[in-house]
mmCIF file of C-alpha atoms (C1' of nucleotides) in Angstrom:
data_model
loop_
_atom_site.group_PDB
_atom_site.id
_atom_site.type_symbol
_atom_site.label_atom_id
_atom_site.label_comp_id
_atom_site.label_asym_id
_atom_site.label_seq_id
_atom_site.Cartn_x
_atom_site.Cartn_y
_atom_site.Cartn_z
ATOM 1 C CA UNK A 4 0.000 0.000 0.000
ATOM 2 C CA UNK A 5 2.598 2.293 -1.088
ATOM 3 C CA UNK A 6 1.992 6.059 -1.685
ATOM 4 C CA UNK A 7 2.421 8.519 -4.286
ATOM 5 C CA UNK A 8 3.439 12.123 -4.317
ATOM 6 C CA UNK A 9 0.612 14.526 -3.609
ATOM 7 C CA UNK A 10 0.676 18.069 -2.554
ATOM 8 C CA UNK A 11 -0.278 18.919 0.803
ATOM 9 C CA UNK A 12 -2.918 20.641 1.803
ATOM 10 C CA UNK A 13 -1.430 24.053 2.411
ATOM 11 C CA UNK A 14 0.081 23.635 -1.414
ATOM 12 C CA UNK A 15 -3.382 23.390 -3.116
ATOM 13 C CA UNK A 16 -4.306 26.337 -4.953
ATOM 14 C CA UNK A 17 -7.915 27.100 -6.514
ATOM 15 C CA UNK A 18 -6.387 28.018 -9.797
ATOM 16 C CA UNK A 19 -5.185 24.683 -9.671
ATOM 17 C CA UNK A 20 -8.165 22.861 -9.030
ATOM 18 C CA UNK A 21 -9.972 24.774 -11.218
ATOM 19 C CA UNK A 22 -7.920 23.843 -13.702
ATOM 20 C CA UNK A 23 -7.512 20.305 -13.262
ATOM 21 C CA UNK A 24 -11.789 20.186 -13.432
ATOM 22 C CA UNK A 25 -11.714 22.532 -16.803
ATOM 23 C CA UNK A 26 -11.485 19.350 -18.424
ATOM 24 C CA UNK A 27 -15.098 17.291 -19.573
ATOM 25 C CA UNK A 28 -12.855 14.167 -18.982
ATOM 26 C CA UNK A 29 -11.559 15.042 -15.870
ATOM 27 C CA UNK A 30 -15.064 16.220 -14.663
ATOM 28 C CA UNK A 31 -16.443 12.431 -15.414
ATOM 29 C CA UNK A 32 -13.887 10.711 -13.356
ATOM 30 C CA UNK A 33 -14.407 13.246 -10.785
ATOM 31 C CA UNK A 34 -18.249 12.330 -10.969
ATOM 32 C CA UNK A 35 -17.696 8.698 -10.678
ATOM 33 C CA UNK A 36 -14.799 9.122 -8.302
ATOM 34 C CA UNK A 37 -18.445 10.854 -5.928
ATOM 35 C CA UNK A 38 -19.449 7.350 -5.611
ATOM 36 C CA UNK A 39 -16.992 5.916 -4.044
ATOM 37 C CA UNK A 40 -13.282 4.931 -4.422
ATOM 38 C CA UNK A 41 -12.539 3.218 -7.798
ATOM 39 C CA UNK A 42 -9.112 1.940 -9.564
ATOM 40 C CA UNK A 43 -8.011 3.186 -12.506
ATOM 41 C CA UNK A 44 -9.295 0.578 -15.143
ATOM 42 C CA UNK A 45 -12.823 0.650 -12.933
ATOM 43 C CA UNK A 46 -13.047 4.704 -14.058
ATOM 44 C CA UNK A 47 -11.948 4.073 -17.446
ATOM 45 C CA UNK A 48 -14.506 1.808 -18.551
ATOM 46 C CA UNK A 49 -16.980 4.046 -20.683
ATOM 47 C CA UNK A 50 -14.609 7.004 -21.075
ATOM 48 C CA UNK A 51 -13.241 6.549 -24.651
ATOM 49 C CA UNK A 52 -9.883 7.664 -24.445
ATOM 50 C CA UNK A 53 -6.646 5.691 -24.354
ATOM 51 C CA UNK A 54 -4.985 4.634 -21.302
ATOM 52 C CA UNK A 55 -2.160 6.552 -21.297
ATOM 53 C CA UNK A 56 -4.444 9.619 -21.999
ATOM 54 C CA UNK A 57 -6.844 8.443 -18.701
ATOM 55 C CA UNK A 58 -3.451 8.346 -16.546
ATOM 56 C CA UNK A 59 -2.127 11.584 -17.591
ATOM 57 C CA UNK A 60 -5.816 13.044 -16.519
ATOM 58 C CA UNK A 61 -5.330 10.928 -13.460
ATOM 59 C CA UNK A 62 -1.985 12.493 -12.692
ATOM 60 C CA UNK A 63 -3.634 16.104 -13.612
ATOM 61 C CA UNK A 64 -6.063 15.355 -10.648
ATOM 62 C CA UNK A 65 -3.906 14.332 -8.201
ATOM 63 C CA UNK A 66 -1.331 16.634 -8.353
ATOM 64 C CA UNK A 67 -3.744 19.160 -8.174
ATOM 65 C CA UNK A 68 -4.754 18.137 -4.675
ATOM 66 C CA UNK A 69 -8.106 16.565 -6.193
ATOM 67 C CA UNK A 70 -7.721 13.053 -5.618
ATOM 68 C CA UNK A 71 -5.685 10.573 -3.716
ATOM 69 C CA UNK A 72 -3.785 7.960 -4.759
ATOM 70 C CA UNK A 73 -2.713 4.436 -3.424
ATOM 71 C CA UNK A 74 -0.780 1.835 -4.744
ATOM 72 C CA UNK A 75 -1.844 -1.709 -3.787
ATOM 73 C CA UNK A 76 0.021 -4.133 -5.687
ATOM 74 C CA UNK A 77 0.007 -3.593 -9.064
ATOM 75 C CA UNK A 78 -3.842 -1.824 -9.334
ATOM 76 C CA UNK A 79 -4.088 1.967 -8.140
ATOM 77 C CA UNK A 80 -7.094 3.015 -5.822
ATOM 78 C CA UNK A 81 -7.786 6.877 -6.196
ATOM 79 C CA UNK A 82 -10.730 9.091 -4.181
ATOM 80 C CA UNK A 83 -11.219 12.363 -3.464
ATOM 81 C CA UNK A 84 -9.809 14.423 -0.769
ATOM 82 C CA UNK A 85 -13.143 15.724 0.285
ATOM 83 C CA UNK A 86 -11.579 16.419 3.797
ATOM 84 C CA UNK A 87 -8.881 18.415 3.261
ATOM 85 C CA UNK A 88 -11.063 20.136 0.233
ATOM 86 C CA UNK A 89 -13.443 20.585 3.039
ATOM 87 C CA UNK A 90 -11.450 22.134 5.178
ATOM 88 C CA UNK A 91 -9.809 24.263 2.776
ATOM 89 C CA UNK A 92 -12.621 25.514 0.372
ATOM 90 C CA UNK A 93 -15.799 24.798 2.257
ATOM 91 C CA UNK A 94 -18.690 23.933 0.028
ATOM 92 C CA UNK A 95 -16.699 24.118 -3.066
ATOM 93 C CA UNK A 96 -16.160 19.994 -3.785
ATOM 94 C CA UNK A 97 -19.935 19.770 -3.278
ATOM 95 C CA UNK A 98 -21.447 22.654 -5.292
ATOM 96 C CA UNK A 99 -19.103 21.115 -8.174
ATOM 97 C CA UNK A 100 -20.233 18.062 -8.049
ATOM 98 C CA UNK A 101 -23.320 18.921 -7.996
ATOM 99 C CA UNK A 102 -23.242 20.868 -10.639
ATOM 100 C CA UNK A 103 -21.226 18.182 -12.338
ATOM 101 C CA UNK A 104 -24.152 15.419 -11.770
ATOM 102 C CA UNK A 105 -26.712 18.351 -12.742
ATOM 103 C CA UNK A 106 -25.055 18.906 -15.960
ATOM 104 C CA UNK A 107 -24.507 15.156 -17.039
ATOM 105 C CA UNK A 108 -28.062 14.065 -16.167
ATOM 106 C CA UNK A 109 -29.636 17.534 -16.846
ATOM 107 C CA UNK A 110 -30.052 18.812 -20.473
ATOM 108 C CA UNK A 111 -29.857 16.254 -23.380
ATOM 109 C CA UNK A 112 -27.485 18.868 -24.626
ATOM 110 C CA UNK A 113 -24.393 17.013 -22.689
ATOM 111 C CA UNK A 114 -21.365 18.618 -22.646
ATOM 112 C CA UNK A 115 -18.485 16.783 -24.949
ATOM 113 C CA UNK B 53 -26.562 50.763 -23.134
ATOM 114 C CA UNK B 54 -25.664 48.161 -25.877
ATOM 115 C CA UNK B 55 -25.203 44.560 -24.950
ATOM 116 C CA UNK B 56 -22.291 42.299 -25.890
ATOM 117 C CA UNK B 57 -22.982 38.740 -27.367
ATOM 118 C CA UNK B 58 -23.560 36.031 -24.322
ATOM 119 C CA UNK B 59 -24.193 33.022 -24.204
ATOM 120 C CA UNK B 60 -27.416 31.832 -23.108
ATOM 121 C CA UNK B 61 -27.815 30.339 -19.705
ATOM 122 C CA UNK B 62 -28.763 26.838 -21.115
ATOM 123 C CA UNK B 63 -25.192 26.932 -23.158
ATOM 124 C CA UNK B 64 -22.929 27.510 -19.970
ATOM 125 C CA UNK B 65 -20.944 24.294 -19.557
ATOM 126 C CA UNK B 66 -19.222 23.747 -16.353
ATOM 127 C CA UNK B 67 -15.934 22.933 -18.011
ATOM 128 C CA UNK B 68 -16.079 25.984 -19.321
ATOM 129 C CA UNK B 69 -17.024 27.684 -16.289
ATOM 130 C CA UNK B 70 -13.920 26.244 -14.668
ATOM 131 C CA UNK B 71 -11.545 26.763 -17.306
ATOM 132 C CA UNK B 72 -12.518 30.396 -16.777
ATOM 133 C CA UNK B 73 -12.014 30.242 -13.328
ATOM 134 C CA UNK B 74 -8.708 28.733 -13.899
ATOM 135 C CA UNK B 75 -6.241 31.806 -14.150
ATOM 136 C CA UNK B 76 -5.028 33.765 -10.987
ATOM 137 C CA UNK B 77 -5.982 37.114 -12.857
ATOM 138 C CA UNK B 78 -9.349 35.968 -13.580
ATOM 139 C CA UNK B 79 -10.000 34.602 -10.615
ATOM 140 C CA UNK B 80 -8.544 38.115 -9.207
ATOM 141 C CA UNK B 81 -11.137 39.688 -11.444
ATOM 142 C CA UNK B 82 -14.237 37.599 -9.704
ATOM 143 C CA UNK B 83 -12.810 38.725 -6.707
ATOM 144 C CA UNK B 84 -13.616 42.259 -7.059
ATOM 145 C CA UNK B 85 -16.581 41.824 -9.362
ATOM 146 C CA UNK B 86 -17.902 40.026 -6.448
ATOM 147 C CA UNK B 87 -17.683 43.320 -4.710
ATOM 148 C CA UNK B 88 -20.164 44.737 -7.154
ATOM 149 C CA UNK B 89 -20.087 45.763 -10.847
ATOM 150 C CA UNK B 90 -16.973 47.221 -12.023
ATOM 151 C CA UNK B 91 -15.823 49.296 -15.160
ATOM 152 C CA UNK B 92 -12.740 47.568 -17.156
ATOM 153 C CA UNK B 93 -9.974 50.248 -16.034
ATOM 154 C CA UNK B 94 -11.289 50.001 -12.509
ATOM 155 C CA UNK B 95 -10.920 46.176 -12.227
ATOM 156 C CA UNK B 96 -7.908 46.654 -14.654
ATOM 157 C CA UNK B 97 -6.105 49.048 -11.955
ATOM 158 C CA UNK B 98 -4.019 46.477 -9.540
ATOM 159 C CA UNK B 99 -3.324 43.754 -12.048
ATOM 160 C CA UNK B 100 -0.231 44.598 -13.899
ATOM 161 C CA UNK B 101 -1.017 43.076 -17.139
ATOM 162 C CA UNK B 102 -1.241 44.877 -20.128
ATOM 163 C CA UNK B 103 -4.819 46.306 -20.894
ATOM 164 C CA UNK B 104 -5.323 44.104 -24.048
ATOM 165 C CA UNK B 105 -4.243 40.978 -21.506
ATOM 166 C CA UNK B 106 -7.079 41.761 -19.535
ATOM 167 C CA UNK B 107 -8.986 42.142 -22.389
ATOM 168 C CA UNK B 108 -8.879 38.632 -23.207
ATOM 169 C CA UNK B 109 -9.318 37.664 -19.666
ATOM 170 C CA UNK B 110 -12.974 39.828 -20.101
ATOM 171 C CA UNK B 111 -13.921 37.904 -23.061
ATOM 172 C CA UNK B 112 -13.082 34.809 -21.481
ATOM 173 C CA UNK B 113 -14.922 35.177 -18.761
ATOM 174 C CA UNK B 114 -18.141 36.838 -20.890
ATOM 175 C CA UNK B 115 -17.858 33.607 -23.191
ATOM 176 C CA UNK B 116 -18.071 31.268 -20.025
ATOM 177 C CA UNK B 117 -21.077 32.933 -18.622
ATOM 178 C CA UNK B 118 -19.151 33.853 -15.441
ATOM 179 C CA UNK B 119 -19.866 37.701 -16.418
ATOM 180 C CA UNK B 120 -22.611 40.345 -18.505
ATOM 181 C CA UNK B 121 -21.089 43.279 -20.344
ATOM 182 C CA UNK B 122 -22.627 46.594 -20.739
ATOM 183 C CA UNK B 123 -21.299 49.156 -23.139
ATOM 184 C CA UNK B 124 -22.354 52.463 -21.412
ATOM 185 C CA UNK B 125 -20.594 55.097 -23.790
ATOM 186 C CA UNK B 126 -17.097 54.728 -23.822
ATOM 187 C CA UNK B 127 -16.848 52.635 -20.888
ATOM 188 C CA UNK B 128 -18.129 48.723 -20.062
ATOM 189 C CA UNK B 129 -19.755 47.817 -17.033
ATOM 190 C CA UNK B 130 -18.954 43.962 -16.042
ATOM 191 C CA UNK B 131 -20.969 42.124 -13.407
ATOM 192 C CA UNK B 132 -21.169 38.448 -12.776
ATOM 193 C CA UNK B 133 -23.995 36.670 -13.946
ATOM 194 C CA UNK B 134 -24.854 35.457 -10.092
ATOM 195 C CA UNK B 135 -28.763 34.994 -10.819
ATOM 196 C CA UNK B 136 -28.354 32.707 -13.542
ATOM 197 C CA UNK B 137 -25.305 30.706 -12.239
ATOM 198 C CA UNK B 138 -27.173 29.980 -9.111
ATOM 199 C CA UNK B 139 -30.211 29.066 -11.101
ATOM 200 C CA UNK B 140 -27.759 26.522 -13.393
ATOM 201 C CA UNK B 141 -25.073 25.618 -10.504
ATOM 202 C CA UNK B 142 -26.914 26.154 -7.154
ATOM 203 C CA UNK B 143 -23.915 27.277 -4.629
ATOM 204 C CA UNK B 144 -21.387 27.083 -6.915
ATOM 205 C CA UNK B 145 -20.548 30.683 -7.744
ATOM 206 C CA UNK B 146 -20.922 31.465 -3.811
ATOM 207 C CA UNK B 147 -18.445 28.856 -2.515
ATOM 208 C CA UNK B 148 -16.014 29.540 -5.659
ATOM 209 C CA UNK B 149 -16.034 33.133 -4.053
ATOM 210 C CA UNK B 150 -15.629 32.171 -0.358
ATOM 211 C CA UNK B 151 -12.686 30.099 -1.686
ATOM 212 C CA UNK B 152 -11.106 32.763 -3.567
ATOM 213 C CA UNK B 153 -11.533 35.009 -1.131
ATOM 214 C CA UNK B 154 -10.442 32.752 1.294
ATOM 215 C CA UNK B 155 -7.144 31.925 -1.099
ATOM 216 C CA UNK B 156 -6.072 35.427 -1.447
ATOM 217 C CA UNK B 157 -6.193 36.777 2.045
ATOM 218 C CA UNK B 158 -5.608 33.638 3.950
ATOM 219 C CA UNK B 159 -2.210 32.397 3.654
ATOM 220 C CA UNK B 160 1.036 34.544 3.132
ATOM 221 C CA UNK B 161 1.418 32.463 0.245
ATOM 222 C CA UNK B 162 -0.785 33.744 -2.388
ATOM 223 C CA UNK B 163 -1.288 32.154 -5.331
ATOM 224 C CA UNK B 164 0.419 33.795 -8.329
ATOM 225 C "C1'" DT C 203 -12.708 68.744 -36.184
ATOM 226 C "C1'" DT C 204 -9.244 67.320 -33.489
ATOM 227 C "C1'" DT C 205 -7.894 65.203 -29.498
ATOM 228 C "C1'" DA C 206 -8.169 62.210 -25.717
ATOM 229 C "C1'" DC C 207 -10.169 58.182 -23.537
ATOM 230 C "C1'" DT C 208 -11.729 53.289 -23.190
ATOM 231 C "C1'" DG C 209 -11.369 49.235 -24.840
ATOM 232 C "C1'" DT C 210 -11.051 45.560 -28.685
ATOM 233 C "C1'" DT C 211 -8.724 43.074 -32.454
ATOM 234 C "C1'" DG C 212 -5.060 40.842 -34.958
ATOM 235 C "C1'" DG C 213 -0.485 39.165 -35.067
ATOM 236 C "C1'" DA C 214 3.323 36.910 -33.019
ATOM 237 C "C1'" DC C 215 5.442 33.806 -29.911
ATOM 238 C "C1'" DA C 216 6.556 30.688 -26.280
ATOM 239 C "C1'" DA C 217 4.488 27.687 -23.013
ATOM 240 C "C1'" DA C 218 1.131 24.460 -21.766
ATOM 241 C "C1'" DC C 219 -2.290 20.998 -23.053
ATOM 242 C "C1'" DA C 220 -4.882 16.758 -24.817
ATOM 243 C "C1'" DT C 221 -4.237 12.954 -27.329
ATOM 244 C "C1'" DC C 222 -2.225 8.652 -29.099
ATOM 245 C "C1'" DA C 223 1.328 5.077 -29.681
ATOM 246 C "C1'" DA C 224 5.077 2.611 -28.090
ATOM 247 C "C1'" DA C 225 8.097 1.418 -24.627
ATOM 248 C "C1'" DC C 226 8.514 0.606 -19.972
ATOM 249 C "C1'" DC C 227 7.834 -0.978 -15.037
ATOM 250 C "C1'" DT C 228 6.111 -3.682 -11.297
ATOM 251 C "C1'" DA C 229 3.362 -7.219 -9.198
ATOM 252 C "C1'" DA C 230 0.851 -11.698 -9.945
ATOM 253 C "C1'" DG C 231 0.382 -16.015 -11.711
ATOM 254 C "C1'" DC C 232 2.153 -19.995 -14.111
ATOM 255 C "C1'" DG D 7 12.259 -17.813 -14.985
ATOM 256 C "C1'" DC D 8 8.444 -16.304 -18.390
ATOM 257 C "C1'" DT D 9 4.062 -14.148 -19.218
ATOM 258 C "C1'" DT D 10 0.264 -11.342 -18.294
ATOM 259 C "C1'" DA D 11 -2.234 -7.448 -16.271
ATOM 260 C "C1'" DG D 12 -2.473 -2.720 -14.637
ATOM 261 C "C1'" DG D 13 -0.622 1.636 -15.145
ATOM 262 C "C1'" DT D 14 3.042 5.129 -16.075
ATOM 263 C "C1'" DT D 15 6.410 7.556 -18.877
ATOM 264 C "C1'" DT D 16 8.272 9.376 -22.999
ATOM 265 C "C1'" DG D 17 7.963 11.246 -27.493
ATOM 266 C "C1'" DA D 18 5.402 13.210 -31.192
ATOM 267 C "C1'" DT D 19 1.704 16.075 -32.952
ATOM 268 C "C1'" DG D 20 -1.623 19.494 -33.345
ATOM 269 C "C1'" DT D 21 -4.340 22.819 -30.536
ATOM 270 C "C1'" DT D 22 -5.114 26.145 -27.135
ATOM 271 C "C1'" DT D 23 -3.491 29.595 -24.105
ATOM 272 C "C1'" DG D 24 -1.460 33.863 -21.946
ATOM 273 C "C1'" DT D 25 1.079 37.632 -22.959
ATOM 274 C "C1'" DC D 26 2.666 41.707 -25.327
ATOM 275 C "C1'" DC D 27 2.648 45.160 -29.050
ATOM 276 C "C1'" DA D 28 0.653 47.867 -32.582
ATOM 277 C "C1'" DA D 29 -3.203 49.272 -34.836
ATOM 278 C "C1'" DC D 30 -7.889 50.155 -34.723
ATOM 279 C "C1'" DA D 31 -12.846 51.775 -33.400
ATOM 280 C "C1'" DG D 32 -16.270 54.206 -30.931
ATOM 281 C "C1'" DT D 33 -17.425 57.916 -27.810
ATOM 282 C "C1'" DA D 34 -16.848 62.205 -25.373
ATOM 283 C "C1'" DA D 35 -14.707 66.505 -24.679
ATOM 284 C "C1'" DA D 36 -12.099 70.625 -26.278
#
DNA sequence: TTTACTGTTGGACAAACATCAAACCTAAGC
DNA sequence: GCTTAGGTTTGATGTTTGTCCAACAGTAAA
């Protein structure tokens, strides 16, 4: 159950999250991430994009204090940080997602 | 009184909304519109970019939906579109401002 | 009309980004 | 050891972005 480099809380900027949920992608695995936990192949099923593409969003979201992630054996287990994005931004994880739910389920109009 | 092209409310996308909110100057920008509506030099005053910089940042945040333009002669008056955002994103625009505001005067450390 | 003011637009440019493909790495399983 | 499965990293490619500068446009004032 190894661990791998995330920012700490103090180090997470809003630009930065902002940024890292600019992205219709990113905003899908951060809706299914609101479920519950899930490994990497888990979110990817259903998102058409490549693998290496799906890590590289993975990697977006994580370093930008989103999500964290941890290695067990050779499968990755990633969830949000909705304490310390509690703590820091109050409200803010839960307006986006749901806003993010609102939008996906709302209009037929989906975003993509 | 002339009004610049917006989108509608039913074509704001939250990934665009984000990516708006993405930039340390725009998210400065929010920061005082939140204050109430401001006139480009007056928000412009402060951020040292150059004027056609912030420019851009206007129109990006106009073509997101964050703000409404009004050409009043020679001057614009921006506001932020808070009545239909919390129609669309209940809470969002609200806790994106507590967090912003939070960012900037909370730690030493600001964001830039 | 001429000048000044308030902003926008277009061009240029470097940096960052999203994407895919291929190579790679590490842990399991045989 | 060899192979497979789950992900990451690197490189390449085309797009978008943030920034500045110079030129422009509309309005108001002199």
């Amino acid at each position: 159950m190894r661990e791998l480099p995330h920012p700490s809380a103090d180090n997470i900027t809003l630009a930065q999250l902002m940024h890292a949920l600019s992205d219709p992608a990113r905003l899908e695995i951060v809706e299914r991430l609101a479920e519950g936990d899930e490994t990497c192949t888990a979110i990817g099923t259903g998102i058409e994009l490549h693998k290496s593409t799906l890590s590289h969003h993975y990697r977006v979201l994580r370093e930008a204090g989103l999500t964290r992630t941890t290695v067990d054996g050779r499968t990755r287990l990633i969830r949000l940080r909705r304490h310390d994005l509690e703590r820091l931004f109050p409200g803010l994880l839960d307006a986006v997602l749901r806003a993010v739910r609102s939008q996906s389920t709302g209009r037929p109009s989906a975003a993509r």
